[in-house]
PDB file of C-alpha atoms in Angstrom:
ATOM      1  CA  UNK A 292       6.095  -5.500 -19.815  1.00 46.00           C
ATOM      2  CA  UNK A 293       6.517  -3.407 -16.352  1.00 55.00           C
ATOM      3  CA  UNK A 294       4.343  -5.031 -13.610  1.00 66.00           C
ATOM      4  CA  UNK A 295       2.194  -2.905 -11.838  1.00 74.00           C
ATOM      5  CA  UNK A 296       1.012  -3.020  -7.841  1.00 85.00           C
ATOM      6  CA  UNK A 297      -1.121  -1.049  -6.977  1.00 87.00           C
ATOM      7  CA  UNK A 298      -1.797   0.032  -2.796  1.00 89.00           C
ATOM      8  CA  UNK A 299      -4.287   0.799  -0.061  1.00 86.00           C
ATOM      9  CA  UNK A 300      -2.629   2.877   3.013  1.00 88.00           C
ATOM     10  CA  UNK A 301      -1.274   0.081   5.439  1.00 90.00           C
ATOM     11  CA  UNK A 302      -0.235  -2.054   2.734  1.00 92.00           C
ATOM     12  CA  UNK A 303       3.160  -3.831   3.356  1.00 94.00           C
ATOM     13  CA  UNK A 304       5.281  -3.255   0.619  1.00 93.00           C
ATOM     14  CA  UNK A 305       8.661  -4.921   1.590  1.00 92.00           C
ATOM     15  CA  UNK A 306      11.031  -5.608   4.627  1.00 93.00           C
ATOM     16  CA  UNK A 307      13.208  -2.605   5.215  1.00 91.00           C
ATOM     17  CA  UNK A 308      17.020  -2.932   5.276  1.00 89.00           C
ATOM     18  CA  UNK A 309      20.301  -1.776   3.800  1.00 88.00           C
ATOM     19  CA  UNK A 310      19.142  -2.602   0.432  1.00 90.00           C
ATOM     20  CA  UNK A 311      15.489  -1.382   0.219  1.00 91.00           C
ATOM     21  CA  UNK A 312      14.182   1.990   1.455  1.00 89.00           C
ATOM     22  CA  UNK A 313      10.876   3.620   1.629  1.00 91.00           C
ATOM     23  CA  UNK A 314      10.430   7.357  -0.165  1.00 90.00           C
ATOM     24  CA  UNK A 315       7.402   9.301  -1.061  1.00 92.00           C
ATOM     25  CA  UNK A 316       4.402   7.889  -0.241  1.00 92.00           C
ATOM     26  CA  UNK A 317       5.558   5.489   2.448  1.00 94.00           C
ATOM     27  CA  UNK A 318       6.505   4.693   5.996  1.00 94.00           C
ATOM     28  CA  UNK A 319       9.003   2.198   8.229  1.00 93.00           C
ATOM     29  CA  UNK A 320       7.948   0.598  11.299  1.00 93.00           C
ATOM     30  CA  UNK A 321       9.590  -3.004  12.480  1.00 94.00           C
ATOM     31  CA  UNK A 322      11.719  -3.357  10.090  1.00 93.00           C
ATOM     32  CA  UNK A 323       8.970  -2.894   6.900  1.00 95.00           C
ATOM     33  CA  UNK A 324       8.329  -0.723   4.615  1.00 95.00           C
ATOM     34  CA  UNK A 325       4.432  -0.045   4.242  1.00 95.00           C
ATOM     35  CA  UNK A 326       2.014   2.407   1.816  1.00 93.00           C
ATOM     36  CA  UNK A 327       1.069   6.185   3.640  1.00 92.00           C
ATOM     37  CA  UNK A 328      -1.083   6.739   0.420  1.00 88.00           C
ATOM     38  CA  UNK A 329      -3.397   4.801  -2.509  1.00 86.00           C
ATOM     39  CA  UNK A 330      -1.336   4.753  -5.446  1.00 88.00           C
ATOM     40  CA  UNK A 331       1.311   2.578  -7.618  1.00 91.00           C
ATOM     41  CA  UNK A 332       3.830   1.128  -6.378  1.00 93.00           C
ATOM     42  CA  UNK A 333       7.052   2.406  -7.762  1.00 91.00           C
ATOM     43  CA  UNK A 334      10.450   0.694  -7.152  1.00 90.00           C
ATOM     44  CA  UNK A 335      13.761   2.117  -8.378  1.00 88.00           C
ATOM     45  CA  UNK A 336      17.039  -0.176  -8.361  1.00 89.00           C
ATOM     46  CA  UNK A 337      19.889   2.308  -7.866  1.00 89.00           C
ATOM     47  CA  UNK A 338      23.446   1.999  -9.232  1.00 91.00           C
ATOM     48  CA  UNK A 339      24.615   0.850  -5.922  1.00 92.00           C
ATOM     49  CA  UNK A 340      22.532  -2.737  -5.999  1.00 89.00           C
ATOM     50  CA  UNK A 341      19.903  -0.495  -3.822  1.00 90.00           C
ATOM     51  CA  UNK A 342      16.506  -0.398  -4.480  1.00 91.00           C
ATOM     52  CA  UNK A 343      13.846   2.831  -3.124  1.00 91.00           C
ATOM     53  CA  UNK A 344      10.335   2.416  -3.529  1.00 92.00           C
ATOM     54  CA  UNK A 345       8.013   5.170  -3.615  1.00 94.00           C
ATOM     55  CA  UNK A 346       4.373   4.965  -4.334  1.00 93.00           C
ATOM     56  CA  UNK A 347       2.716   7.322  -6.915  1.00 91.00           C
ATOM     57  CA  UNK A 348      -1.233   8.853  -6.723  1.00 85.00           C
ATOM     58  CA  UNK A 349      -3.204   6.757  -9.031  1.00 72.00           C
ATOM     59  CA  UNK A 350      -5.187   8.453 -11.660  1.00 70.00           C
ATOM     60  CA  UNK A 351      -8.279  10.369 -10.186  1.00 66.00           C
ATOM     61  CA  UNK A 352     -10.884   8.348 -12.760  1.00 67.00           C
ATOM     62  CA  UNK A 353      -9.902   5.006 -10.535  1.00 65.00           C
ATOM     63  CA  UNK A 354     -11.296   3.702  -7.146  1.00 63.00           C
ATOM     64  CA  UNK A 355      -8.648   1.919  -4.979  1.00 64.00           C
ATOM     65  CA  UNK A 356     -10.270   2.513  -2.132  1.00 70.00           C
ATOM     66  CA  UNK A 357     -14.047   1.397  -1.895  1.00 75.00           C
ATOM     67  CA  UNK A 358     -16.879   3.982  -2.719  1.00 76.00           C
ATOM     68  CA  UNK A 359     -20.128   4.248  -1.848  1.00 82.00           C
ATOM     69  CA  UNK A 360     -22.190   1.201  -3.083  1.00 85.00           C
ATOM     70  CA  UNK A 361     -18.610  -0.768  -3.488  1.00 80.00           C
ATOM     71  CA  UNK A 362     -18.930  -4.945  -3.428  1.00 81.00           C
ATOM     72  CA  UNK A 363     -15.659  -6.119  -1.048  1.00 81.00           C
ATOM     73  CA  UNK A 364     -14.834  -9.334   0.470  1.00 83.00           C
ATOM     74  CA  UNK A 365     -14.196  -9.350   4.445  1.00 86.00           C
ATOM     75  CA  UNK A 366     -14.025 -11.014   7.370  1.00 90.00           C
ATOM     76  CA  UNK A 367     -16.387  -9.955  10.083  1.00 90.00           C
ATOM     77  CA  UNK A 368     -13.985  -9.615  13.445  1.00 93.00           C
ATOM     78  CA  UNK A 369     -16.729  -8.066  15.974  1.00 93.00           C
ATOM     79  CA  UNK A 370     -20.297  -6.967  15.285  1.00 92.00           C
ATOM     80  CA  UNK A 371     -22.254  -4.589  18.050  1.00 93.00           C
ATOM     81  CA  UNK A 372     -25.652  -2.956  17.427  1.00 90.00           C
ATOM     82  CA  UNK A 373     -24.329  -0.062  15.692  1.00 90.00           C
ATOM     83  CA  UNK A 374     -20.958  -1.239  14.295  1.00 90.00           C
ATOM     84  CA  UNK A 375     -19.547  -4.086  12.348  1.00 89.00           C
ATOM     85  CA  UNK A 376     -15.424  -4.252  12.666  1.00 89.00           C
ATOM     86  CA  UNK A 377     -13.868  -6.297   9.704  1.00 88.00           C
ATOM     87  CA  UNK A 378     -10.523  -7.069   8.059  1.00 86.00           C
TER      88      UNK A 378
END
């Protein structure tokens, strides 16, 4: 049975190098390879021992990223009168 990861954008999806490079749906900075998009992540080992990863739009029916009335868990970082910053 396939395992299945699913992604928020800014995920960090692996360490880029020789081996492992980012496609559709992705982005390098330092060295890593992180999610643009909310999706599936998709990773395809090549005939060269090199893997790509792309990730893939999710169906439209689910909610990766938090809706309106969503529970989450967070950490509050800052709070002001109007604005609560978390992580």
């Amino acid at each position: 049975m396939e395992r299945r990861l699913d992604c928020i954008p800014g995920d960090c999806l692996a360490k880029s190098d020789e081996w492992t490079t980012g496609l559709k749906g992705t982005y390098s900075r330092n060295g890593y390879i992180y999610a643009s998009i909310a999706g599936t992540v998709k990773i395809v080992h090549n005939d060269d021992n090199t893997k790509t990863l792309e990730v893939l739009r999710v169906d439209r029916n689910r909610h990766l990223v938090p809706q309106m009335d969503s529970i989450v868990t967070c950490r509050v970082l800052s709070m002001t009168a109007s604005v609560v910053c978390i992580a």
